[in-house]
Amino acid sequence: MKFNIPGYQRKIIIVGLLSSFLLLLQGCGSGRKGITIDSDPQGADILADGKNIGKTPMQIKQDDVFPPHWYGRSYMVKGKLEIQKEGCEGVSMEVNDLVLSKDIRKNLTCKPGIIQKAPVANMPGKKKPVTQKPAAQKAVPAAIPVTVESRPAVKASSVDDEIENRLSRLKGLRDRGVISSKEYTEQRKRILESI
């Protein structure tokens, strides 16, 4: 069986088939690059559908943690994400494709006196307490990893700017309806008490 197709039409058909094939291949790759789940304070347990998957901050691939399923005629993600820390009020939320399309950051309301630092096991290297060495023993290493303990003192104006920025972001979250007025008041009070 031989098709009698003129040359220019054959070229159009080949270009069309190649274009269609490339478009189909483009749809095979996963468009999701992963998101970060974080909390303030950090070091909170992350539970995905009741299963502990790690501590905040954590980078995840959405489809690995919340695989999509068929619900009726729709292929989508549904699940429950919980962020919990001892001494703090946990956060629970229903997740779907829209929620998992961007990073998740939640503020936890903690009881007074709770240390709001991530546990040492969660950090890249073990931190040692900073002690003053006598002047004769001080040595300058080639590269000093920056940690909370080894960071130089911050000027008062930059601290004020940081607090102002945090309050501004908090107000923006309240104005957009991401957090309630009660959460806004609690977090604002916590920020102002840290001064």
Short mmCIF file of C-alpha atoms in Angstrom, two decimals, residues 22-126:
data_model
loop_
_atom_site.label_atom_id
_atom_site.label_comp_id
_atom_site.label_asym_id
_atom_site.label_seq_id
_atom_site.Cartn_x
_atom_site.Cartn_y
_atom_site.Cartn_z
CA LEU A 22 7.16 16.76 21.71
CA LEU A 23 4.08 18.26 23.37
CA LEU A 24 3.09 14.82 24.68
CA LEU A 25 6.59 14.24 26.06
CA GLN A 26 6.48 17.59 27.83
CA GLY A 27 3.40 16.48 29.75
CA CYS A 28 5.13 13.31 31.01
CA GLY A 29 7.55 15.15 33.27
CA SER A 30 6.47 16.16 36.74
CA GLY A 31 5.97 19.90 36.95
CA ARG A 32 6.32 19.91 40.73
CA LYS A 33 9.74 20.74 42.06
CA GLY A 34 8.99 20.33 45.76
CA ILE A 35 8.02 22.65 48.56
CA THR A 36 9.30 23.55 52.01
CA ILE A 37 7.25 22.99 55.14
CA ASP A 38 8.39 25.26 57.96
CA SER A 39 7.16 26.47 61.31
CA ASP A 40 7.95 29.09 63.90
CA PRO A 41 9.40 27.74 66.18
CA GLN A 42 11.27 25.24 64.04
CA GLY A 43 11.80 21.62 65.02
CA ALA A 44 8.10 20.72 65.03
CA ASP A 45 6.96 17.26 63.93
CA ILE A 46 5.31 17.06 60.50
CA LEU A 47 2.53 14.48 60.14
CA ALA A 48 1.13 13.64 56.71
CA ASP A 49 -2.15 11.73 57.00
CA GLY A 50 -1.14 10.75 60.55
CA LYS A 51 2.35 9.50 59.61
CA ASN A 52 5.39 11.35 61.00
CA ILE A 53 7.58 12.32 58.03
CA GLY A 54 10.13 14.57 59.76
CA LYS A 55 10.70 17.90 61.47
CA THR A 56 10.45 21.49 60.27
CA PRO A 57 12.01 22.92 58.18
CA MET A 58 11.73 20.15 55.61
CA GLN A 59 11.82 19.99 51.82
CA ILE A 60 9.32 17.52 50.34
CA LYS A 61 8.14 16.35 46.94
CA GLN A 62 4.37 16.69 47.00
CA ASP A 63 3.61 13.51 45.03
CA ASP A 64 5.84 11.39 47.31
CA VAL A 65 4.15 12.52 50.53
CA PHE A 66 0.60 13.08 49.24
CA PRO A 67 0.19 10.89 46.13
CA PRO A 68 -2.71 11.89 43.88
CA HIS A 69 -5.70 9.54 43.54
CA TRP A 70 -8.88 9.33 41.53
CA TYR A 71 -11.86 10.89 43.32
CA GLY A 72 -14.83 10.37 41.05
CA ARG A 73 -13.72 11.76 37.70
CA SER A 74 -10.93 13.93 39.13
CA TYR A 75 -7.29 12.95 39.67
CA MET A 76 -6.21 15.06 42.62
CA VAL A 77 -4.48 15.27 45.96
CA LYS A 78 -6.37 15.17 49.23
CA GLY A 79 -4.85 14.74 52.64
CA LYS A 80 -4.29 16.10 56.12
CA LEU A 81 -1.12 17.89 57.23
CA GLU A 82 -0.37 18.43 60.91
CA ILE A 83 2.47 20.38 62.51
CA GLN A 84 3.00 19.66 66.21
CA LYS A 85 5.58 20.61 68.81
CA GLU A 86 5.64 19.72 72.48
CA GLY A 87 4.44 22.67 74.54
CA CYS A 88 2.82 24.34 71.53
CA GLU A 89 -0.66 24.29 70.06
CA GLY A 90 -0.62 22.08 66.95
CA VAL A 91 -1.78 23.17 63.51
CA SER A 92 -3.91 20.88 61.35
CA MET A 93 -4.97 21.59 57.79
CA GLU A 94 -6.56 19.85 54.83
CA VAL A 95 -4.26 19.84 51.81
CA ASN A 96 -5.04 19.70 48.11
CA ASP A 97 -3.30 20.62 44.86
CA LEU A 98 -3.69 24.35 45.52
CA VAL A 99 -2.25 24.22 49.07
CA LEU A 100 0.68 22.07 47.91
CA SER A 101 1.52 24.41 45.02
CA LYS A 102 3.51 26.73 47.32
CA ASP A 103 5.64 26.58 50.48
CA ILE A 104 3.83 26.08 53.79
CA ARG A 105 4.86 28.11 56.84
CA LYS A 106 2.85 28.07 60.06
CA ASN A 107 3.30 29.93 63.34
CA LEU A 108 2.74 27.76 66.41
CA THR A 109 1.33 29.28 69.59
CA CYS A 110 3.54 28.07 72.43
CA LYS A 111 3.20 28.19 76.18
CA PRO A 112 5.38 30.79 77.93
CA GLY A 113 8.84 29.48 78.73
CA ILE A 114 9.05 27.06 75.81
CA ILE A 115 12.44 27.31 74.15
CA GLN A 116 11.78 28.11 70.53
CA LYS A 117 14.78 26.53 68.88
CA ALA A 118 15.04 23.49 66.67
CA PRO A 119 16.55 20.45 68.39
CA VAL A 120 20.29 19.87 67.93
CA ALA A 121 19.61 16.57 66.15
CA ASN A 122 17.90 18.53 63.37
CA MET A 123 20.87 20.82 62.71
CA PRO A 124 23.56 20.11 60.08
CA GLY A 125 26.33 19.86 62.69
CA LYS A 126 26.43 19.60 66.44
#
